Amino acid sequence: MLSPSRHRARPALLAAAGAVAGLLLAGLPATVSHAADQESCRPDGLYKTPGVDVPYCSVYDADGREKMGADHQRRVIGYFTGWRTGKDGTPAYLASDIPWDKVTHLNYAFAHIDGGNKISVGADGPTNAATGMTWPGVSGAEMDPEFSYKGHFNLLSKFKKQHPNVKTLVSVGGWAETGGYFDDSGKRVNSGGFYSMATNADGSVNQAGIDTFADSAVAFIRKYGFNGVDIDYEYPTTMKDAGNPLDWSFANARRAGLVKGYAALMKTLREKLDRAGAADGRHYLLTVAAPSSGYLLRGMETFQVQKYLDYVNIMSYDLHGAWNEYVGPNASLFDDGKDAELAAANVYGSQQYGGIGYLNTDWAYHYFRGSMPAGRINIGLPYYTRGFKNVQGGTDGLWGKAAATTCPAGSGLTKCGDGAVGIDNLWHDKDDNGKESPAGSNPMWHAKNLEKGIVGDYLTKYGFPADTRLTGTYARKYDSTLVAPWLWNAEKKVFLSTEDEQSVAAKADYVVDRGIGGTMIWELAGDYGWNAAKGQYEPGSTLTSLMYDKFKSAAPYGAKVSNKELPAKAVDIGVEFGEFKLGDSNYPITPKVKITNNTKTTLPGGTEFQFDYSTAAPANASDQSGFGTKVISSDHTGNNVGGLKGDFHRVSLKLPAWQSLAPGASVELSFNYYLPVSTPWNWTVNIAGTTYALAGNLARGTTVVEPGSGTTPTPDPTNPTPTPTPTPGACTAPAWNAGSEYGGGSTVSHKSHTWKAKWWTKGEEPGTTGEWGVWQDLGAC
């Protein structure tokens, strides 16, 4: 039986038919408005592919908010897995079981990357669950003859015709298939997956592999009628031994280049999806499942890919589990200042950390809120348990310990927790020796039966004898500070972390109150409903319906990155964070911040920049380069027990008095902070008494101007500067080569002009990337 852990995430695991047919299927208009109208629908902070008229208005309204139907003010995104087919005798969960009127998006899990770097769900055939399997005699699972494919994809397309506001995405990767894939015989092929597709063995970007994958992804969603692509890459982090141990041979050798490869992958996907969308008259979504663990995020630099994403789904679960001995909740909403794992690492005692606990949903939300509107963020909820046995200490097991003497084969662990087994581990994996992997993993409907002392009739389908009885009582416990329920069996010393109506209602209120985009569910098959005829809980839609009811009349979600009004005029001054130390060496976090003046105006010494960074890190950022970096205001101070109270710290830094910045010039400073943050955002600069936004904010409604003029940075037609006739051979910079990589600051010559790269690039021709693109024209040569 495949469990959440096999295909999904353990963020703290090792450390802590044609385009028109598709349009009709999606219920979207097959028309494209003028570019100016489309720009009015672009979400705040979302990157736009240069030169492409992206049809944003097919998905977003005039405020940049996603259109999901009148009764869906927030997202309810459900992962629908391909392996619960019922063919193995265990209960099936098919597209006909989805509460289609309660969800807004469905992510099909999973497609994988095949040996040729293309997206795949395996070979077509009657045993292929995605495209070939059928379920004769199952009500609701009848195939729609309109579609050339069968399987789950046929049923998803069939029901989407009945529910045109629901969008479907294909999710690629997952825990088991990030670095490999299962072939048609069920054997895992250690191909390298995301790791080798995006990053070469020497750490450089594998742009050829990325292009192959992205082109195949576009063709795939067009063929099967999906609305977009969801990337579940676990994980592009520099932290050693992160992710699936089966992938370490690929991942560890490439750690230094994984973040760069991830950024190139997401940028390429965004641009290819934008071009396809413009051709098809629909905007294609690009999303990711992102870690929530501060440990993993520390090795992901500043998560520079957020600007390419329609939204991010935070995997805010698997925060505690049997990969170590610390007994805690799977997905608490808040920190309580007592997390045993964090206490053991002296997080609460360290002044540098500011007492901020980083293994909870609220911390993870604020991490991403630092660079994204609240409405482009969705928090994750688990419809499965995590649990331990032989728990010692704690309060009803909470914050106790459960050490194991041996760890599952193939886990890569030398010290782990004593995970619950047997009837307390219904959705278990198997280790490398074919033995049950102890994890306390159960669908929530089984956990409800345990809580009520019910022996469900489904147990025999999972291999339990017909006369199975429960040992001890599973008492429900709840901590209101954490917002976390659990079951405690005092006789067995078993702790099972759960979700139920009380916790999900509190999380839904949290989403509404903070303007968050919505929720993401792993996985729909774990939700529960009461079968009165049988007297037991079974797969249902109780929790999903509860969220729908909470969200249907909520106020519109937050659509701006900044909580304040930024200037409407922006200048082209680039800011780039780089030179991060790798893995465990990255503490404190000390990147270089490179500021590049792409305007035609010299910035004098003393020019002040301001920006925001997330309250997920304490207000103690500084620099070591004489720029006087200081926090000038904070939305939160102190620890985060019960939640962070606000979103941003505001920072000021100034060019040193002796340091002017000429047009085209760059300056670097060494930045210093202690907990990971996503890319600092909401930048402003004061030039000669006027405050401007920066073009890199990608804010809605801003106009890029030349400082002091209030005009767009183009030549003045009333006073044209003569363009000199190029002298043959006068270009001194090396000629641009489509196959070469260029770092930020590199210069090339192309078509009798000299060009400067603002950031890393490969294969983008100078003169084709637009004013916000990578190449800056330095003039004729």
PDB file of N, CA and C in Angstrom, residues 314-380:
ATOM      1  N   ILE A 314       2.053  25.326   0.250  1.00  0.00           N
ATOM      2  CA  ILE A 314       3.018  25.018   1.301  1.00  0.00           C
ATOM      3  C   ILE A 314       2.713  23.638   1.872  1.00  0.00           C
ATOM      4  N   MET A 315       3.715  22.770   1.869  1.00  0.00           N
ATOM      5  CA  MET A 315       3.561  21.451   2.485  1.00  0.00           C
ATOM      6  C   MET A 315       3.744  21.590   4.001  1.00  0.00           C
ATOM      7  N   SER A 316       2.783  22.246   4.619  1.00  0.00           N
ATOM      8  CA  SER A 316       2.870  22.539   6.056  1.00  0.00           C
ATOM      9  C   SER A 316       2.348  21.351   6.860  1.00  0.00           C
ATOM     10  N   TYR A 317       3.020  20.245   6.685  1.00  0.00           N
ATOM     11  CA  TYR A 317       2.748  19.007   7.414  1.00  0.00           C
ATOM     12  C   TYR A 317       4.027  18.196   7.401  1.00  0.00           C
ATOM     13  N   ASP A 318       3.997  17.021   8.012  1.00  0.00           N
ATOM     14  CA  ASP A 318       5.226  16.245   8.206  1.00  0.00           C
ATOM     15  C   ASP A 318       6.271  17.063   8.967  1.00  0.00           C
ATOM     16  N   LEU A 319       5.794  17.876   9.876  1.00  0.00           N
ATOM     17  CA  LEU A 319       6.701  18.695  10.679  1.00  0.00           C
ATOM     18  C   LEU A 319       7.283  17.907  11.850  1.00  0.00           C
ATOM     19  N   HIS A 320       6.576  16.869  12.265  1.00  0.00           N
ATOM     20  CA  HIS A 320       7.133  15.907  13.215  1.00  0.00           C
ATOM     21  C   HIS A 320       6.683  14.512  12.789  1.00  0.00           C
ATOM     22  N   GLY A 321       7.548  13.533  12.989  1.00  0.00           N
ATOM     23  CA  GLY A 321       7.236  12.162  12.621  1.00  0.00           C
ATOM     24  C   GLY A 321       8.374  11.249  13.003  1.00  0.00           C
ATOM     25  N   ALA A 322       8.247   9.997  12.640  1.00  0.00           N
ATOM     26  CA  ALA A 322       9.142   8.958  13.150  1.00  0.00           C
ATOM     27  C   ALA A 322      10.521   8.957  12.513  1.00  0.00           C
ATOM     28  N   TRP A 323      10.883  10.002  11.768  1.00  0.00           N
ATOM     29  CA  TRP A 323      12.266  10.126  11.313  1.00  0.00           C
ATOM     30  C   TRP A 323      13.186  10.589  12.441  1.00  0.00           C
ATOM     31  N   ASN A 324      12.593  11.047  13.567  1.00  0.00           N
ATOM     32  CA  ASN A 324      13.395  11.266  14.769  1.00  0.00           C
ATOM     33  C   ASN A 324      12.546  10.960  16.000  1.00  0.00           C
ATOM     34  N   GLU A 325      13.086  11.111  17.169  1.00  0.00           N
ATOM     35  CA  GLU A 325      12.439  10.657  18.396  1.00  0.00           C
ATOM     36  C   GLU A 325      11.496  11.671  19.020  1.00  0.00           C
ATOM     37  N   TYR A 326      11.433  12.887  18.488  1.00  0.00           N
ATOM     38  CA  TYR A 326      10.661  13.953  19.127  1.00  0.00           C
ATOM     39  C   TYR A 326       9.180  13.855  18.753  1.00  0.00           C
ATOM     40  N   VAL A 327       8.359  13.625  19.751  1.00  0.00           N
ATOM     41  CA  VAL A 327       6.934  13.387  19.531  1.00  0.00           C
ATOM     42  C   VAL A 327       6.198  14.724  19.490  1.00  0.00           C
ATOM     43  N   GLY A 328       5.634  15.046  18.345  1.00  0.00           N
ATOM     44  CA  GLY A 328       4.920  16.308  18.199  1.00  0.00           C
ATOM     45  C   GLY A 328       3.896  16.225  17.097  1.00  0.00           C
ATOM     46  N   PRO A 329       3.161  17.312  16.883  1.00  0.00           N
ATOM     47  CA  PRO A 329       2.080  17.304  15.886  1.00  0.00           C
ATOM     48  C   PRO A 329       2.592  17.308  14.460  1.00  0.00           C
ATOM     49  N   ASN A 330       1.826  16.678  13.609  1.00  0.00           N
ATOM     50  CA  ASN A 330       2.134  16.600  12.183  1.00  0.00           C
ATOM     51  C   ASN A 330       2.085  17.972  11.531  1.00  0.00           C
ATOM     52  N   ALA A 331       1.129  18.806  11.926  1.00  0.00           N
ATOM     53  CA  ALA A 331       0.872  20.045  11.192  1.00  0.00           C
ATOM     54  C   ALA A 331       0.269  21.109  12.096  1.00  0.00           C
ATOM     55  N   SER A 332       0.934  21.451  13.175  1.00  0.00           N
ATOM     56  CA  SER A 332       0.384  22.480  14.057  1.00  0.00           C
ATOM     57  C   SER A 332       0.299  23.809  13.317  1.00  0.00           C
ATOM     58  N   LEU A 333      -0.677  24.615  13.692  1.00  0.00           N
ATOM     59  CA  LEU A 333      -0.815  25.935  13.086  1.00  0.00           C
ATOM     60  C   LEU A 333       0.204  26.907  13.672  1.00  0.00           C
ATOM     61  N   PHE A 334       0.417  26.828  14.978  1.00  0.00           N
ATOM     62  CA  PHE A 334       1.300  27.768  15.656  1.00  0.00           C
ATOM     63  C   PHE A 334       2.385  27.052  16.455  1.00  0.00           C
ATOM     64  N   ASP A 335       3.373  27.812  16.869  1.00  0.00           N
ATOM     65  CA  ASP A 335       4.383  27.345  17.823  1.00  0.00           C
ATOM     66  C   ASP A 335       3.866  27.606  19.244  1.00  0.00           C
ATOM     67  N   ASP A 336       4.290  26.757  20.182  1.00  0.00           N
ATOM     68  CA  ASP A 336       3.897  26.966  21.582  1.00  0.00           C
ATOM     69  C   ASP A 336       5.090  27.229  22.490  1.00  0.00           C
ATOM     70  N   GLY A 337       6.276  27.347  21.908  1.00  0.00           N
ATOM     71  CA  GLY A 337       7.465  27.585  22.707  1.00  0.00           C
ATOM     72  C   GLY A 337       7.980  26.361  23.427  1.00  0.00           C
ATOM     73  N   LYS A 338       7.395  25.185  23.139  1.00  0.00           N
ATOM     74  CA  LYS A 338       7.772  23.962  23.848  1.00  0.00           C
ATOM     75  C   LYS A 338       8.183  22.837  22.904  1.00  0.00           C
ATOM     76  N   ASP A 339       8.329  23.127  21.631  1.00  0.00           N
ATOM     77  CA  ASP A 339       8.672  22.089  20.661  1.00  0.00           C
ATOM     78  C   ASP A 339       9.968  21.400  21.089  1.00  0.00           C
ATOM     79  N   ALA A 340       9.883  20.102  21.366  1.00  0.00           N
ATOM     80  CA  ALA A 340      11.034  19.392  21.930  1.00  0.00           C
ATOM     81  C   ALA A 340      12.201  19.330  20.956  1.00  0.00           C
ATOM     82  N   GLU A 341      11.920  19.217  19.676  1.00  0.00           N
ATOM     83  CA  GLU A 341      12.992  19.178  18.684  1.00  0.00           C
ATOM     84  C   GLU A 341      13.735  20.504  18.619  1.00  0.00           C
ATOM     85  N   LEU A 342      12.988  21.601  18.648  1.00  0.00           N
ATOM     86  CA  LEU A 342      13.603  22.919  18.607  1.00  0.00           C
ATOM     87  C   LEU A 342      14.323  23.229  19.917  1.00  0.00           C
ATOM     88  N   ALA A 343      13.739  22.804  21.025  1.00  0.00           N
ATOM     89  CA  ALA A 343      14.385  23.030  22.314  1.00  0.00           C
ATOM     90  C   ALA A 343      15.721  22.312  22.385  1.00  0.00           C
ATOM     91  N   ALA A 344      15.769  21.087  21.843  1.00  0.00           N
ATOM     92  CA  ALA A 344      17.017  20.328  21.858  1.00  0.00           C
ATOM     93  C   ALA A 344      18.094  21.011  21.021  1.00  0.00           C
ATOM     94  N   ALA A 345      17.694  21.773  20.020  1.00  0.00           N
ATOM     95  CA  ALA A 345      18.638  22.500  19.168  1.00  0.00           C
ATOM     96  C   ALA A 345      18.900  23.918  19.679  1.00  0.00           C
ATOM     97  N   ASN A 346      18.365  24.228  20.874  1.00  0.00           N
ATOM     98  CA  ASN A 346      18.540  25.537  21.517  1.00  0.00           C
ATOM     99  C   ASN A 346      17.990  26.697  20.694  1.00  0.00           C
ATOM    100  N   VAL A 347      16.962  26.426  19.912  1.00  0.00           N
ATOM    101  CA  VAL A 347      16.347  27.503  19.132  1.00  0.00           C
ATOM    102  C   VAL A 347      15.708  28.541  20.048  1.00  0.00           C
ATOM    103  N   TYR A 348      15.051  28.071  21.100  1.00  0.00           N
ATOM    104  CA  TYR A 348      14.394  29.010  22.009  1.00  0.00           C
ATOM    105  C   TYR A 348      15.397  29.782  22.865  1.00  0.00           C
ATOM    106  N   GLY A 349      16.546  29.194  23.120  1.00  0.00           N
ATOM    107  CA  GLY A 349      17.544  29.854  23.956  1.00  0.00           C
ATOM    108  C   GLY A 349      18.491  30.752  23.207  1.00  0.00           C
ATOM    109  N   SER A 350      18.452  30.735  21.882  1.00  0.00           N
ATOM    110  CA  SER A 350      19.388  31.519  21.090  1.00  0.00           C
ATOM    111  C   SER A 350      18.847  32.910  20.811  1.00  0.00           C
ATOM    112  N   GLN A 351      19.616  33.927  21.199  1.00  0.00           N
ATOM    113  CA  GLN A 351      19.213  35.302  20.943  1.00  0.00           C
ATOM    114  C   GLN A 351      19.148  35.595  19.451  1.00  0.00           C
ATOM    115  N   GLN A 352      20.023  34.941  18.680  1.00  0.00           N
ATOM    116  CA  GLN A 352      20.048  35.192  17.245  1.00  0.00           C
ATOM    117  C   GLN A 352      18.756  34.750  16.570  1.00  0.00           C
ATOM    118  N   TYR A 353      18.177  33.634  17.040  1.00  0.00           N
ATOM    119  CA  TYR A 353      16.913  33.160  16.483  1.00  0.00           C
ATOM    120  C   TYR A 353      15.716  33.982  16.955  1.00  0.00           C
ATOM    121  N   GLY A 354      15.889  34.768  17.998  1.00  0.00           N
ATOM    122  CA  GLY A 354      14.791  35.564  18.525  1.00  0.00           C
ATOM    123  C   GLY A 354      13.688  34.738  19.148  1.00  0.00           C
ATOM    124  N   GLY A 355      13.991  33.479  19.524  1.00  0.00           N
ATOM    125  CA  GLY A 355      12.971  32.621  20.122  1.00  0.00           C
ATOM    126  C   GLY A 355      11.901  32.173  19.149  1.00  0.00           C
ATOM    127  N   ILE A 356      12.157  32.302  17.856  1.00  0.00           N
ATOM    128  CA  ILE A 356      11.128  31.988  16.859  1.00  0.00           C
ATOM    129  C   ILE A 356      11.190  30.508  16.491  1.00  0.00           C
ATOM    130  N   GLY A 357      10.092  29.800  16.750  1.00  0.00           N
ATOM    131  CA  GLY A 357       9.968  28.396  16.359  1.00  0.00           C
ATOM    132  C   GLY A 357       9.526  28.281  14.914  1.00  0.00           C
ATOM    133  N   TYR A 358      10.225  27.430  14.148  1.00  0.00           N
ATOM    134  CA  TYR A 358       9.997  27.406  12.702  1.00  0.00           C
ATOM    135  C   TYR A 358       9.443  26.084  12.194  1.00  0.00           C
ATOM    136  N   LEU A 359       8.799  25.295  13.056  1.00  0.00           N
ATOM    137  CA  LEU A 359       8.157  24.055  12.600  1.00  0.00           C
ATOM    138  C   LEU A 359       6.655  24.153  12.811  1.00  0.00           C
ATOM    139  N   ASN A 360       6.023  25.070  12.101  1.00  0.00           N
ATOM    140  CA  ASN A 360       4.574  25.259  12.201  1.00  0.00           C
ATOM    141  C   ASN A 360       4.076  25.985  10.957  1.00  0.00           C
ATOM    142  N   THR A 361       2.784  25.900  10.703  1.00  0.00           N
ATOM    143  CA  THR A 361       2.189  26.451   9.483  1.00  0.00           C
ATOM    144  C   THR A 361       2.318  27.963   9.417  1.00  0.00           C
ATOM    145  N   ASP A 362       2.090  28.635  10.539  1.00  0.00           N
ATOM    146  CA  ASP A 362       2.122  30.101  10.561  1.00  0.00           C
ATOM    147  C   ASP A 362       3.504  30.619  10.171  1.00  0.00           C
ATOM    148  N   TRP A 363       4.559  29.980  10.682  1.00  0.00           N
ATOM    149  CA  TRP A 363       5.904  30.421  10.311  1.00  0.00           C
ATOM    150  C   TRP A 363       6.120  30.243   8.813  1.00  0.00           C
ATOM    151  N   ALA A 364       5.708  29.101   8.272  1.00  0.00           N
ATOM    152  CA  ALA A 364       5.910  28.826   6.849  1.00  0.00           C
ATOM    153  C   ALA A 364       5.128  29.813   5.986  1.00  0.00           C
ATOM    154  N   TYR A 365       3.898  30.130   6.389  1.00  0.00           N
ATOM    155  CA  TYR A 365       3.115  31.117   5.643  1.00  0.00           C
ATOM    156  C   TYR A 365       3.845  32.458   5.603  1.00  0.00           C
ATOM    157  N   HIS A 366       4.345  32.897   6.751  1.00  0.00           N
ATOM    158  CA  HIS A 366       5.010  34.198   6.787  1.00  0.00           C
ATOM    159  C   HIS A 366       6.320  34.196   6.000  1.00  0.00           C
ATOM    160  N   TYR A 367       6.991  33.059   5.950  1.00  0.00           N
ATOM    161  CA  TYR A 367       8.188  32.965   5.114  1.00  0.00           C
ATOM    162  C   TYR A 367       7.849  33.369   3.676  1.00  0.00           C
ATOM    163  N   PHE A 368       6.798  32.798   3.108  1.00  0.00           N
ATOM    164  CA  PHE A 368       6.438  33.102   1.728  1.00  0.00           C
ATOM    165  C   PHE A 368       5.755  34.458   1.598  1.00  0.00           C
ATOM    166  N   ARG A 369       5.084  34.897   2.661  1.00  0.00           N
ATOM    167  CA  ARG A 369       4.399  36.191   2.617  1.00  0.00           C
ATOM    168  C   ARG A 369       5.392  37.332   2.422  1.00  0.00           C
ATOM    169  N   GLY A 370       6.635  37.122   2.771  1.00  0.00           N
ATOM    170  CA  GLY A 370       7.637  38.153   2.591  1.00  0.00           C
ATOM    171  C   GLY A 370       7.853  38.564   1.154  1.00  0.00           C
ATOM    172  N   SER A 371       7.462  37.727   0.187  1.00  0.00           N
ATOM    173  CA  SER A 371       7.694  38.064  -1.215  1.00  0.00           C
ATOM    174  C   SER A 371       6.495  37.773  -2.110  1.00  0.00           C
ATOM    175  N   MET A 372       5.366  37.430  -1.536  1.00  0.00           N
ATOM    176  CA  MET A 372       4.184  37.115  -2.334  1.00  0.00           C
ATOM    177  C   MET A 372       2.939  37.700  -1.680  1.00  0.00           C
ATOM    178  N   PRO A 373       1.931  38.070  -2.483  1.00  0.00           N
ATOM    179  CA  PRO A 373       0.653  38.448  -1.875  1.00  0.00           C
ATOM    180  C   PRO A 373       0.073  37.269  -1.098  1.00  0.00           C
ATOM    181  N   ALA A 374      -0.669  37.552  -0.069  1.00  0.00           N
ATOM    182  CA  ALA A 374      -1.298  36.482   0.708  1.00  0.00           C
ATOM    183  C   ALA A 374      -2.135  35.577  -0.173  1.00  0.00           C
ATOM    184  N   GLY A 375      -2.755  36.168  -1.197  1.00  0.00           N
ATOM    185  CA  GLY A 375      -3.639  35.402  -2.064  1.00  0.00           C
ATOM    186  C   GLY A 375      -2.945  34.466  -3.012  1.00  0.00           C
ATOM    187  N   ARG A 376      -1.617  34.561  -3.135  1.00  0.00           N
ATOM    188  CA  ARG A 376      -0.878  33.616  -3.975  1.00  0.00           C
ATOM    189  C   ARG A 376      -0.206  32.539  -3.131  1.00  0.00           C
ATOM    190  N   ILE A 377      -0.689  32.390  -1.906  1.00  0.00           N
ATOM    191  CA  ILE A 377      -0.160  31.383  -0.986  1.00  0.00           C
ATOM    192  C   ILE A 377      -1.320  30.524  -0.495  1.00  0.00           C
ATOM    193  N   ASN A 378      -1.115  29.216  -0.447  1.00  0.00           N
ATOM    194  CA  ASN A 378      -2.102  28.284   0.107  1.00  0.00           C
ATOM    195  C   ASN A 378      -1.409  27.421   1.149  1.00  0.00           C
ATOM    196  N   ILE A 379      -2.052  27.243   2.295  1.00  0.00           N
ATOM    197  CA  ILE A 379      -1.454  26.422   3.352  1.00  0.00           C
ATOM    198  C   ILE A 379      -1.925  24.980   3.215  1.00  0.00           C
ATOM    199  N   GLY A 380      -1.047  24.052   3.540  1.00  0.00           N
ATOM    200  CA  GLY A 380      -1.339  22.641   3.378  1.00  0.00           C
ATOM    201  C   GLY A 380      -1.960  22.022   4.612  1.00  0.00           C
TER     202      GLY A 380
END
